[in-house]
Every structure is written in structure tokens, then in C-alpha cells.
Coordinates of C-alpha atoms in Angstrom, one line a residue:
M1 CA 43.0 41.6 102.3
R2 CA 43.4 37.9 103.3
K3 CA 42.3 36.7 106.6
P4 CA 44.8 35.1 108.9
K5 CA 44.6 31.3 109.4
S6 CA 43.4 30.0 112.6
F7 CA 45.6 27.9 114.9
L8 CA 43.6 24.7 114.5
R9 CA 43.8 25.0 110.7
V10 CA 47.5 24.7 110.8
F11 CA 47.2 21.1 112.1
T12 CA 44.5 20.2 109.5
D13 CA 46.6 21.2 106.5
T14 CA 48.3 18.4 104.6
G15 CA 51.9 19.7 104.7
P16 CA 52.3 20.5 108.4
L17 CA 50.5 17.4 109.3
A18 CA 52.9 15.2 107.3
V19 CA 55.9 16.9 108.9
L20 CA 54.6 16.4 112.3
A21 CA 53.9 12.7 111.7
V22 CA 57.5 12.2 110.6
V23 CA 58.9 13.9 113.7
I24 CA 56.7 11.8 116.0
A25 CA 57.8 8.6 114.3
M26 CA 61.4 9.5 114.7
L27 CA 60.9 10.3 118.4
V28 CA 59.1 7.0 118.9
G29 CA 61.9 5.1 117.1
I30 CA 64.6 6.7 119.3
V31 CA 62.9 7.0 122.7
G32 CA 60.9 3.7 122.5
P33 CA 63.8 1.2 122.7
A34 CA 65.7 3.4 125.1
S35 CA 62.8 3.6 127.5
A36 CA 62.1 -0.1 127.1
Q37 CA 65.7 -0.9 128.0
F38 CA 65.7 1.6 130.9
F39 CA 62.3 0.5 132.3
N40 CA 62.7 -3.1 131.2
F41 CA 59.5 -3.1 129.2
G42 CA 59.1 -6.5 127.7
G43 CA 57.9 -7.1 124.1
F44 CA 58.4 -3.5 122.9
G45 CA 59.6 -3.3 119.4
G46 CA 60.0 -7.0 119.0
S47 CA 61.4 -9.9 121.1
P48 CA 63.5 -8.9 124.1
Q49 CA 67.3 -9.4 123.6
R50 CA 69.8 -10.4 126.1
Q51 CA 71.5 -7.4 127.6
A52 CA 75.3 -7.2 127.7
P53 CA 76.7 -6.5 131.1
Q54 CA 77.5 -2.8 131.6
R55 CA 81.0 -2.1 132.9
G56 CA 80.6 1.2 134.5
G57 CA 76.9 1.9 134.7
G58 CA 75.4 4.8 136.5
W59 CA 75.1 8.4 135.3
F60 CA 78.8 8.8 134.3
G61 CA 78.8 6.5 131.3
G62 CA 79.6 2.9 130.7
D63 CA 83.4 3.1 130.5
F64 CA 84.1 5.4 133.5
F65 CA 85.0 2.6 136.0
A66 CA 86.4 0.3 133.3
P67 CA 90.1 0.7 134.3
F68 CA 89.4 -0.1 137.9
Q69 CA 87.4 -3.2 137.1
Q70 CA 90.1 -4.4 134.7
Q71 CA 92.7 -4.1 137.5
Q72 CA 90.5 -6.2 139.8
Q73 CA 90.1 -8.9 137.1
Q74 CA 93.9 -9.1 136.6
Q75 CA 94.5 -9.7 140.3
A76 CA 93.7 -13.4 140.0
P77 CA 94.4 -15.8 143.0
R78 CA 98.1 -16.8 143.2
Q79 CA 98.8 -20.4 142.1
D80 CA 100.4 -22.7 144.6
F81 CA 103.5 -24.2 143.1
S82 CA 104.8 -25.9 146.2
R83 CA 103.0 -29.2 145.4
A84 CA 104.2 -31.4 142.6
P85 CA 101.9 -33.6 140.6
G86 CA 101.0 -36.9 142.3
P87 CA 102.7 -40.2 141.4
A88 CA 101.5 -42.1 138.4
K89 CA 100.2 -45.7 138.8
R90 CA 102.6 -48.4 137.8
D91 CA 101.7 -51.8 136.5
T92 CA 104.6 -53.7 138.1
I93 CA 106.1 -53.7 141.6
P94 CA 109.6 -52.3 141.5
E95 CA 112.5 -54.4 142.9
R96 CA 114.3 -51.4 144.3
N97 CA 113.0 -48.3 145.8
V98 CA 114.4 -44.8 146.5
L99 CA 113.0 -43.1 149.6
V100 CA 112.7 -39.3 149.2
L101 CA 112.4 -37.3 152.5
G102 CA 112.0 -33.6 153.0
D103 CA 109.8 -30.6 152.3
A104 CA 108.2 -29.3 149.1
M105 CA 111.6 -29.4 147.3
A106 CA 111.7 -33.1 148.0
D107 CA 108.2 -33.5 146.6
W108 CA 109.4 -32.0 143.2
L109 CA 112.6 -34.2 143.4
G110 CA 110.5 -37.3 143.8
Y111 CA 108.3 -36.3 140.9
G112 CA 111.5 -35.9 138.7
L113 CA 112.8 -39.2 139.8
E114 CA 109.5 -40.9 138.9
D115 CA 109.9 -39.4 135.5
A116 CA 113.5 -40.6 135.2
Y117 CA 112.6 -44.2 136.3
A118 CA 109.4 -44.3 134.1
E119 CA 111.2 -46.6 131.6
Q120 CA 112.9 -48.7 134.4
P121 CA 110.2 -51.0 135.9
D122 CA 112.7 -52.3 138.5
M123 CA 113.2 -48.9 140.1
G124 CA 110.6 -47.1 142.2
V125 CA 110.2 -43.9 144.2
I126 CA 108.6 -43.5 147.6
R127 CA 107.7 -39.9 148.5
K128 CA 107.5 -39.1 152.2
H129 CA 107.5 -35.3 152.4
K130 CA 105.9 -32.6 154.5
T131 CA 105.4 -29.4 152.4
G132 CA 106.0 -26.7 155.0
S133 CA 108.4 -28.7 157.2
G134 CA 112.1 -28.2 158.0
L135 CA 114.8 -29.4 160.4
I136 CA 113.8 -26.8 162.9
K137 CA 110.1 -27.6 163.0
Y138 CA 108.3 -30.5 161.4
Q139 CA 104.8 -29.3 162.0
P140 CA 103.2 -26.6 164.2
R141 CA 101.7 -28.9 166.8
G142 CA 101.6 -32.5 167.7
E143 CA 104.0 -35.4 167.0
P144 CA 106.4 -35.8 165.5
A145 CA 108.1 -32.6 166.6
D146 CA 111.1 -32.8 164.1
W147 CA 112.3 -34.7 161.1
T148 CA 114.5 -36.9 163.3
A149 CA 111.4 -38.4 165.0
A150 CA 109.5 -38.5 161.7
A151 CA 112.3 -40.4 160.0
K152 CA 112.3 -43.0 162.7
A153 CA 108.6 -43.7 162.2
I154 CA 109.0 -43.8 158.4
L155 CA 112.0 -46.2 158.4
A156 CA 110.1 -48.5 160.7
T157 CA 107.7 -49.3 158.0
E158 CA 109.7 -48.7 154.7
K159 CA 112.5 -50.9 153.3
P160 CA 114.3 -48.6 150.8
D161 CA 117.5 -49.4 148.9
A162 CA 118.6 -45.8 149.0
I163 CA 117.5 -42.7 151.0
V164 CA 117.5 -39.2 149.6
V165 CA 117.0 -36.0 151.7
M166 CA 116.2 -32.5 150.4
L167 CA 114.9 -29.8 152.7
G168 CA 115.8 -26.5 154.4
L169 CA 113.7 -24.0 152.5
N170 CA 111.7 -23.2 155.6
D171 CA 114.6 -23.2 158.1
R172 CA 115.5 -19.5 157.7
V173 CA 113.9 -18.8 161.1
A174 CA 115.1 -18.4 164.7
I175 CA 115.9 -21.5 166.8
R176 CA 114.7 -21.7 170.4
E177 CA 117.1 -23.8 172.4
T178 CA 115.4 -26.1 174.8
V179 CA 116.3 -26.1 178.4
T180 CA 118.0 -29.4 179.5
E181 CA 118.0 -30.7 183.1
K182 CA 120.7 -32.8 184.6
K183 CA 119.6 -34.8 187.5
T184 CA 121.7 -36.7 190.0
D185 CA 120.5 -39.4 192.4
K186 CA 120.5 -39.0 196.1
K187 CA 123.0 -41.9 196.4
D188 CA 125.5 -39.7 194.5
E189 CA 124.9 -37.0 197.1
K190 CA 125.6 -39.3 199.9
K191 CA 128.8 -40.5 198.3
D192 CA 129.9 -36.9 197.9
A193 CA 129.0 -36.1 201.5
R194 CA 131.1 -39.0 202.8
G195 CA 134.2 -37.6 201.1
K196 CA 133.7 -34.0 202.4
P197 CA 135.2 -33.0 205.7
D198 CA 132.0 -31.2 206.9
A199 CA 129.8 -34.3 206.6
K200 CA 127.5 -35.0 209.5
P201 CA 128.1 -38.1 211.7
A202 CA 125.9 -41.1 211.3
D203 CA 123.9 -40.3 214.5
G204 CA 122.7 -37.1 212.9
K205 CA 123.8 -34.9 215.8
P206 CA 125.8 -31.8 214.9
K207 CA 129.3 -31.4 216.2
P208 CA 130.2 -28.7 218.7
D209 CA 130.4 -25.2 217.4
G210 CA 134.1 -25.0 218.3
S211 CA 135.1 -28.0 216.3
T212 CA 137.6 -27.8 213.5
E213 CA 135.1 -29.1 210.9
T214 CA 132.7 -26.2 211.7
A215 CA 135.5 -23.6 211.3
K216 CA 136.5 -25.1 208.0
R217 CA 132.9 -25.0 206.8
D218 CA 132.6 -21.3 207.8
E219 CA 135.8 -20.5 205.9
K220 CA 134.6 -22.1 202.6
P221 CA 135.1 -19.5 199.8
V222 CA 132.0 -18.1 198.2
D223 CA 131.6 -18.4 194.5
A224 CA 132.2 -15.0 193.0
E225 CA 129.8 -15.6 190.1
L226 CA 126.8 -16.2 192.5
S227 CA 124.7 -13.5 194.0
P228 CA 124.6 -13.3 197.9
D229 CA 121.2 -14.9 197.9
D230 CA 122.3 -17.7 195.6
A231 CA 125.5 -18.2 197.7
A232 CA 123.4 -18.5 200.8
D233 CA 121.1 -21.1 199.2
N234 CA 124.2 -23.0 198.0
D235 CA 125.3 -23.5 201.6
T236 CA 122.0 -24.8 202.8
P237 CA 121.4 -28.6 202.3
Q238 CA 118.8 -29.6 199.6
A239 CA 115.7 -31.2 201.0
S240 CA 114.6 -32.8 197.7
P241 CA 115.8 -36.3 196.9
E242 CA 117.1 -35.3 193.5
K243 CA 119.3 -32.4 192.4
S244 CA 118.6 -30.7 189.1
A245 CA 120.6 -28.1 187.2
R246 CA 119.2 -26.1 184.3
S247 CA 121.3 -25.4 181.3
G248 CA 120.7 -23.9 177.8
G249 CA 117.8 -21.8 176.7
G250 CA 117.4 -18.8 174.6
V251 CA 116.3 -17.8 171.0
Y252 CA 118.9 -17.4 168.3
E253 CA 118.3 -15.7 165.0
F254 CA 119.2 -17.2 161.6
R255 CA 122.9 -17.2 160.8
D256 CA 123.9 -16.5 164.5
E257 CA 126.9 -18.5 165.7
R258 CA 124.8 -20.5 168.2
W259 CA 122.2 -21.0 165.5
V260 CA 124.8 -22.7 163.3
E261 CA 125.8 -25.0 166.1
L262 CA 122.3 -26.1 166.9
Y263 CA 121.4 -26.5 163.3
A264 CA 124.5 -28.6 162.6
K265 CA 123.5 -30.8 165.5
K266 CA 120.1 -31.4 163.9
I267 CA 121.7 -32.3 160.6
E268 CA 123.9 -34.8 162.5
E269 CA 121.0 -36.3 164.3
L270 CA 119.0 -36.8 161.2
I271 CA 121.8 -38.4 159.3
G272 CA 122.5 -40.7 162.2
V273 CA 119.0 -42.0 162.1
L274 CA 119.1 -42.6 158.4
K275 CA 122.3 -44.4 158.5
T276 CA 120.9 -47.0 160.8
K277 CA 119.0 -48.5 157.9
G278 CA 122.3 -49.6 156.3
V279 CA 121.6 -48.3 152.8
P280 CA 123.2 -45.4 150.9
V281 CA 122.2 -42.0 152.1
L282 CA 122.3 -38.9 149.8
W283 CA 121.8 -35.3 150.9
V284 CA 120.7 -33.0 148.1
G285 CA 121.7 -29.3 148.3
L286 CA 119.2 -26.5 147.7
P287 CA 119.1 -24.6 144.4
A288 CA 119.2 -20.8 143.9
I289 CA 115.9 -19.0 144.3
R290 CA 114.8 -15.6 142.9
G291 CA 116.2 -12.7 144.8
Q292 CA 119.7 -11.8 146.0
K293 CA 119.0 -12.5 149.6
G294 CA 117.3 -15.8 148.9
T295 CA 120.2 -17.0 146.8
A296 CA 122.6 -16.0 149.6
D297 CA 120.5 -17.9 152.1
M298 CA 120.6 -21.0 150.0
L299 CA 124.4 -20.8 149.6
F300 CA 124.7 -20.5 153.4
L301 CA 122.5 -23.5 154.1
D302 CA 124.2 -25.6 151.4
A303 CA 127.6 -25.0 153.1
L304 CA 126.2 -26.5 156.3
Y305 CA 124.7 -29.5 154.5
R306 CA 128.0 -30.2 152.7
D307 CA 130.0 -30.1 155.9
G308 CA 127.4 -32.3 157.7
A309 CA 127.4 -34.9 154.9
G310 CA 131.2 -34.9 154.8
K311 CA 131.6 -35.5 158.5
A312 CA 129.0 -38.3 158.5
G313 CA 130.5 -40.0 155.5
I314 CA 127.4 -39.8 153.2
T315 CA 127.1 -38.5 149.6
Y316 CA 126.3 -34.8 149.1
V317 CA 124.7 -34.0 145.7
D318 CA 125.5 -30.5 144.5
I319 CA 122.9 -29.2 142.1
W320 CA 123.8 -25.5 142.3
D321 CA 125.5 -25.1 138.8
G322 CA 122.4 -26.5 137.1
F323 CA 120.1 -23.7 138.0
V324 CA 122.3 -20.5 137.8
D325 CA 123.9 -18.7 134.9
E326 CA 127.5 -18.0 134.3
A327 CA 127.5 -15.2 136.8
G328 CA 125.9 -17.4 139.5
R329 CA 122.5 -15.7 139.4
F330 CA 119.1 -17.3 139.5
L331 CA 118.1 -18.9 136.2
Q332 CA 114.5 -19.0 135.2
K333 CA 114.9 -20.5 131.8
G334 CA 117.9 -22.6 130.7
P335 CA 119.1 -25.9 129.3
D336 CA 117.4 -29.0 130.6
F337 CA 119.2 -32.3 131.2
E338 CA 119.3 -32.9 127.4
G339 CA 120.6 -29.4 126.6
Q340 CA 117.3 -28.0 125.3
I341 CA 116.3 -24.5 126.5
R342 CA 113.3 -24.9 128.7
Q343 CA 111.4 -23.2 131.5
L344 CA 113.0 -24.7 134.5
R345 CA 111.5 -22.8 137.4
T346 CA 107.9 -21.8 138.2
A347 CA 106.5 -18.2 138.2
D348 CA 107.2 -17.8 141.9
G349 CA 110.9 -18.2 141.4
V350 CA 111.2 -21.0 144.0
F351 CA 109.9 -24.4 142.7
F352 CA 110.3 -26.3 139.5
T353 CA 108.5 -27.0 136.3
R354 CA 108.5 -30.6 134.8
P355 CA 111.7 -30.0 132.8
G356 CA 113.3 -28.4 135.9
A357 CA 112.3 -31.4 138.1
R358 CA 113.7 -33.8 135.6
K359 CA 117.0 -31.9 135.5
L360 CA 117.1 -31.9 139.3
A361 CA 116.5 -35.7 139.3
H362 CA 119.3 -36.2 136.8
Y363 CA 121.9 -35.2 139.4
V364 CA 120.5 -37.6 141.9
E365 CA 119.8 -40.4 139.5
R366 CA 123.4 -40.9 138.5
E367 CA 124.6 -40.8 142.1
V368 CA 122.0 -43.4 143.1
T369 CA 123.0 -45.6 140.2
R370 CA 126.7 -45.4 141.1
L371 CA 126.1 -46.2 144.8
L372 CA 123.8 -49.1 144.1
A373 CA 126.2 -50.6 141.6
A374 CA 129.1 -50.3 144.1
R375 CA 127.0 -52.3 146.6
S376 CA 126.4 -55.1 144.1
G377 CA 129.0 -57.9 143.9
P378 CA 130.6 -59.3 140.7
I379 CA 128.1 -60.8 138.3
A380 CA 128.4 -64.5 137.8
V381 CA 127.9 -65.6 134.2
P382 CA 127.3 -69.4 133.6
I383 CA 130.1 -70.7 131.5
E384 CA 130.5 -74.2 130.2
P385 CA 133.5 -75.9 131.7
T386 CA 136.5 -76.0 129.3
T387 CA 138.0 -79.4 128.7
P388 CA 141.6 -79.7 127.4
E389 CA 141.8 -80.6 123.8
A390 CA 143.4 -83.8 122.9
S391 CA 145.1 -82.3 119.9
V392 CA 147.2 -80.0 121.9
A393 CA 150.8 -81.0 121.8
P394 CA 152.6 -81.6 125.1
G395 CA 154.6 -78.6 126.4
Q396 CA 152.4 -76.1 124.5
P397 CA 150.4 -73.4 126.4
A398 CA 146.8 -74.3 127.2
P399 CA 144.1 -72.8 125.1
R400 CA 142.5 -69.5 126.2
P401 CA 139.0 -69.8 127.8
M402 CA 136.0 -68.7 125.9
A403 CA 135.1 -66.0 128.5
G404 CA 136.7 -64.6 131.6
P405 CA 135.2 -63.2 134.8
V406 CA 132.6 -60.4 134.2
M407 CA 132.8 -57.4 136.4
P408 CA 130.6 -54.3 136.3
L409 CA 132.3 -51.3 134.8
V410 CA 130.7 -48.8 137.2
A411 CA 131.8 -50.7 140.3
S412 CA 134.6 -49.4 142.5
S413 CA 137.8 -51.3 142.0
V414 CA 139.4 -50.1 145.3
G415 CA 138.5 -52.4 148.2
T416 CA 140.1 -50.4 151.0
D417 CA 139.9 -46.8 152.4
Q418 CA 143.7 -46.4 152.4
L419 CA 145.1 -43.8 150.0
L420 CA 147.2 -45.0 147.1
G421 CA 150.9 -44.5 147.9
G422 CA 150.2 -44.2 151.6
P423 CA 152.2 -45.8 154.4
G424 CA 151.8 -49.5 154.5
S425 CA 150.6 -49.9 150.9
R426 CA 152.3 -52.4 148.6
P427 CA 154.4 -50.8 145.9
A428 CA 153.2 -51.3 142.4
A429 CA 155.3 -53.5 140.1
V430 CA 157.3 -51.2 137.8
D431 CA 159.4 -52.3 134.9
A432 CA 163.0 -51.6 135.5
L433 CA 163.7 -50.2 132.0
A434 CA 160.7 -47.9 132.2
A435 CA 161.7 -46.7 135.7
R436 CA 165.3 -45.9 134.6
T437 CA 164.2 -44.1 131.5
L438 CA 160.9 -42.3 132.4
V439 CA 161.6 -41.7 136.1
K440 CA 165.3 -41.2 136.4
G441 CA 165.7 -39.7 132.9
E442 CA 168.6 -41.9 131.9
A443 CA 169.2 -42.4 128.1
L444 CA 168.8 -45.7 126.5
A445 CA 171.9 -47.5 125.4
A446 CA 172.4 -47.4 121.7
P447 CA 172.0 -50.8 120.0
A448 CA 175.2 -52.4 118.6
G449 CA 176.2 -51.6 115.1
R450 CA 174.6 -48.1 114.9
A451 CA 176.5 -45.0 114.6
D452 CA 174.4 -43.0 117.1

């Protein structure tokens, strides 16, 4: 009968010892790097490697919080598209300048005009804009308070050949009407007092209570619109040397009837200041913006600008059709001024890309060119004086000159504001035969010798 092996002899035999060594080596190979990574043991198992950042971490696995972290990474800060790129430096000084006034839209318009005049060294652009301004409020605090005052200060230092205005994006807010005070001098009160029957005599002593003037004063009718206290105050004489009356006041929301009246007055005031410079003034309408309400607001404001420009006699530049589709909806991508399909508007749906700004400037550029050409006179071309030829026979017509007067083709040929065909206009010379045939419809007489 064999004796059982002792416990220590199991570990001394060759077979079990080899198996145990392999198991220990595997455990060291697996647990060693993991423990070194967990406890940050340097130099274990070779040179330390740079650890990749763990997304989730913790005891729940590395990818547990990955969707939440990806969402935070996607929420990048919004880009500000309200500011156009700055003007590029030019080597030459332009002979003519176009002054652009307004808000952020005017900034993009000026950028587009600079691109349009890049190949015309004689034309320059002066940008004078306030990004968050409007006709209602120029800036939150300080001077100037509105664009009318700001335009006066700008025109005092600039000498433009044309003025372009584009603003209104920030005017969709309420208007607070200021309270006006009308003051009259004490001399006017004395004049009124002399003409009234209840005026006091020069010595300052009141007349007897039973006088006719006192009875008439007591019988003076009380204004029905005044309260009893106001009516009593109205009868008492004013002790102050000046008399003031308050009128106006109140807050009116966007699109209210009174809001429209006050806003139209601001448009009129600004145009009046710009016209004092004696150069062409152009008011550029607003384009459609993303959203049904925003597009409707732009249409509403454009109607006010069009009416104000028409009443003041300045040029209104309509750009609406260039930035909407066939159904009149906002157009993010469309044809540029050359007909190529480009991205016209920025991601916010309000401002412009470079092709969009260039297309916007195309509408204004052609109007500025037309107005500046109309202001220029006829071009004088030096022509050598023609001398009569000696070989011309007497009684024959004189030879035709080498060149006649040169006139610009884009200039206006009408020198008066009177309508053609209106009262007082000279009738145009009309051939009698053409009038009888084309106007009256009479048939031509058949030539002699023909059967018809």
C-alpha cells in the first residue's frame, strides 16, 4: 500500500511547479500594467506612455457619460455676424467718396461697395456706422442721442459726393414720446390782460364788488374738460413770470398708429439733415430675414422708408427681390449679382456673406453711378477748329465737322420737372403726312398711273 504524498511535496514536484509558475506569470502580466496605470507606478514594465484622456471615467466605464460630453462640445459659442470685415488699405486717394450711414446692415453694405469699387481707384467708401443703433435710439447713454444728431456731427467733418443710409433692424421696439413744454413770455400775458374786460386797473386796486366787470368775471363759463380743482386753479392768476403747458408723453408699441407717426417724423428729420449737404441721398430698404414675423416686420419698415423718401424727394433703393424666392420667402442661398448660386446670408439668417454683400452693393452702385453722372455737365472734347476748304464750290453746303458735341449717355436729357405733354409744354414737331396717316387713320392717296 502506497503512502499519501505530503502537502509540501506537491510544490516540490516538477509538474505542479511549472504550472504554478505559468499562472503567476500570467497574473503578473495582466495585473501589473493595470495596477501601474491605476496607481501611476512609473517605470513598471518599460517606459511610461502618455495616457489618453478618459471620457467617462469612474466606476461605470469609460463611455457612460460620452453622449453628454459630446453634446457640450457641440454647443460652441455663437459667432457674431453683425460686424463686416474691415476696409482694405488703398494705395491712392479716391476723388469721389460715398458716405454710408446706419447700423450693422450699413456696415455690410459698405463692405460690399468697397468690393465693387476695388477696381475703380477714383471711387471710395466711408463707413460711419453704429452696429446696434437705430432711428429710435443711437446708443444707450450719452451723446448723440439719435441718428439726426450723429449725422450732423459726421457731416461737419466729411465731404462726401453721395450719402447712403441703411438702418432700422433695431427699431422694432416701443417709442417713448418726449414731453414738450410751450412757454409764453410775461409780456404776452400783459397784452392778453389788456384786451380782457376783467383786467385790473393800472393802480392795482380792485374794483368794487358790485361792478359790472366783477359780475362778468363770476359768470365766466367753466371748462367742462377740467376737474373742479383745475377749474379753480385756472381762475387764479399765475404768480410765475412764465407760463408753461405740457403736451405729449406716453409709450407706444411697435406698429401702433402713434408709433408710425413718430417714426415717420424721425425719418423726415434725418433726411432733412442729410439734404443740407447738397449731394444725392439714397435710402436703402431692408432685406427679408429668417422667420415669418421678421420678414413681415421688414416689409412694414420698408413701406415707411419708401414713403419718407418719396416725400423728401430722395432716391429709395429697393433690394427686396434680390434676397427672396419666387414666393417672397427668405432666401439663404441664391444667385449672386453675376447669376452664380452662392451662399448669400449668414447662418443667423440676418446678415450677409461676401457674395451677399456684393449683391447688396450692386443695387446701390448702379443708382450712385446714375445720380453722379446726372450731376456732371457735358464733357468738352478739344477739337481742332475747322477751316473752310478753298476747293468748295460757291453755293454748295459746307463740309461736315469731324466731331460734334459729346454728351454722356447716362445723363438725363430732361432739364425740367414738368411732365411731357402737360399744360404749358411746347408741342413736338410732327410731320403732317405722318399725323394724317398714323394718328387720324386716313389712307394715303394712290400715286398717279396706278390701278389701285
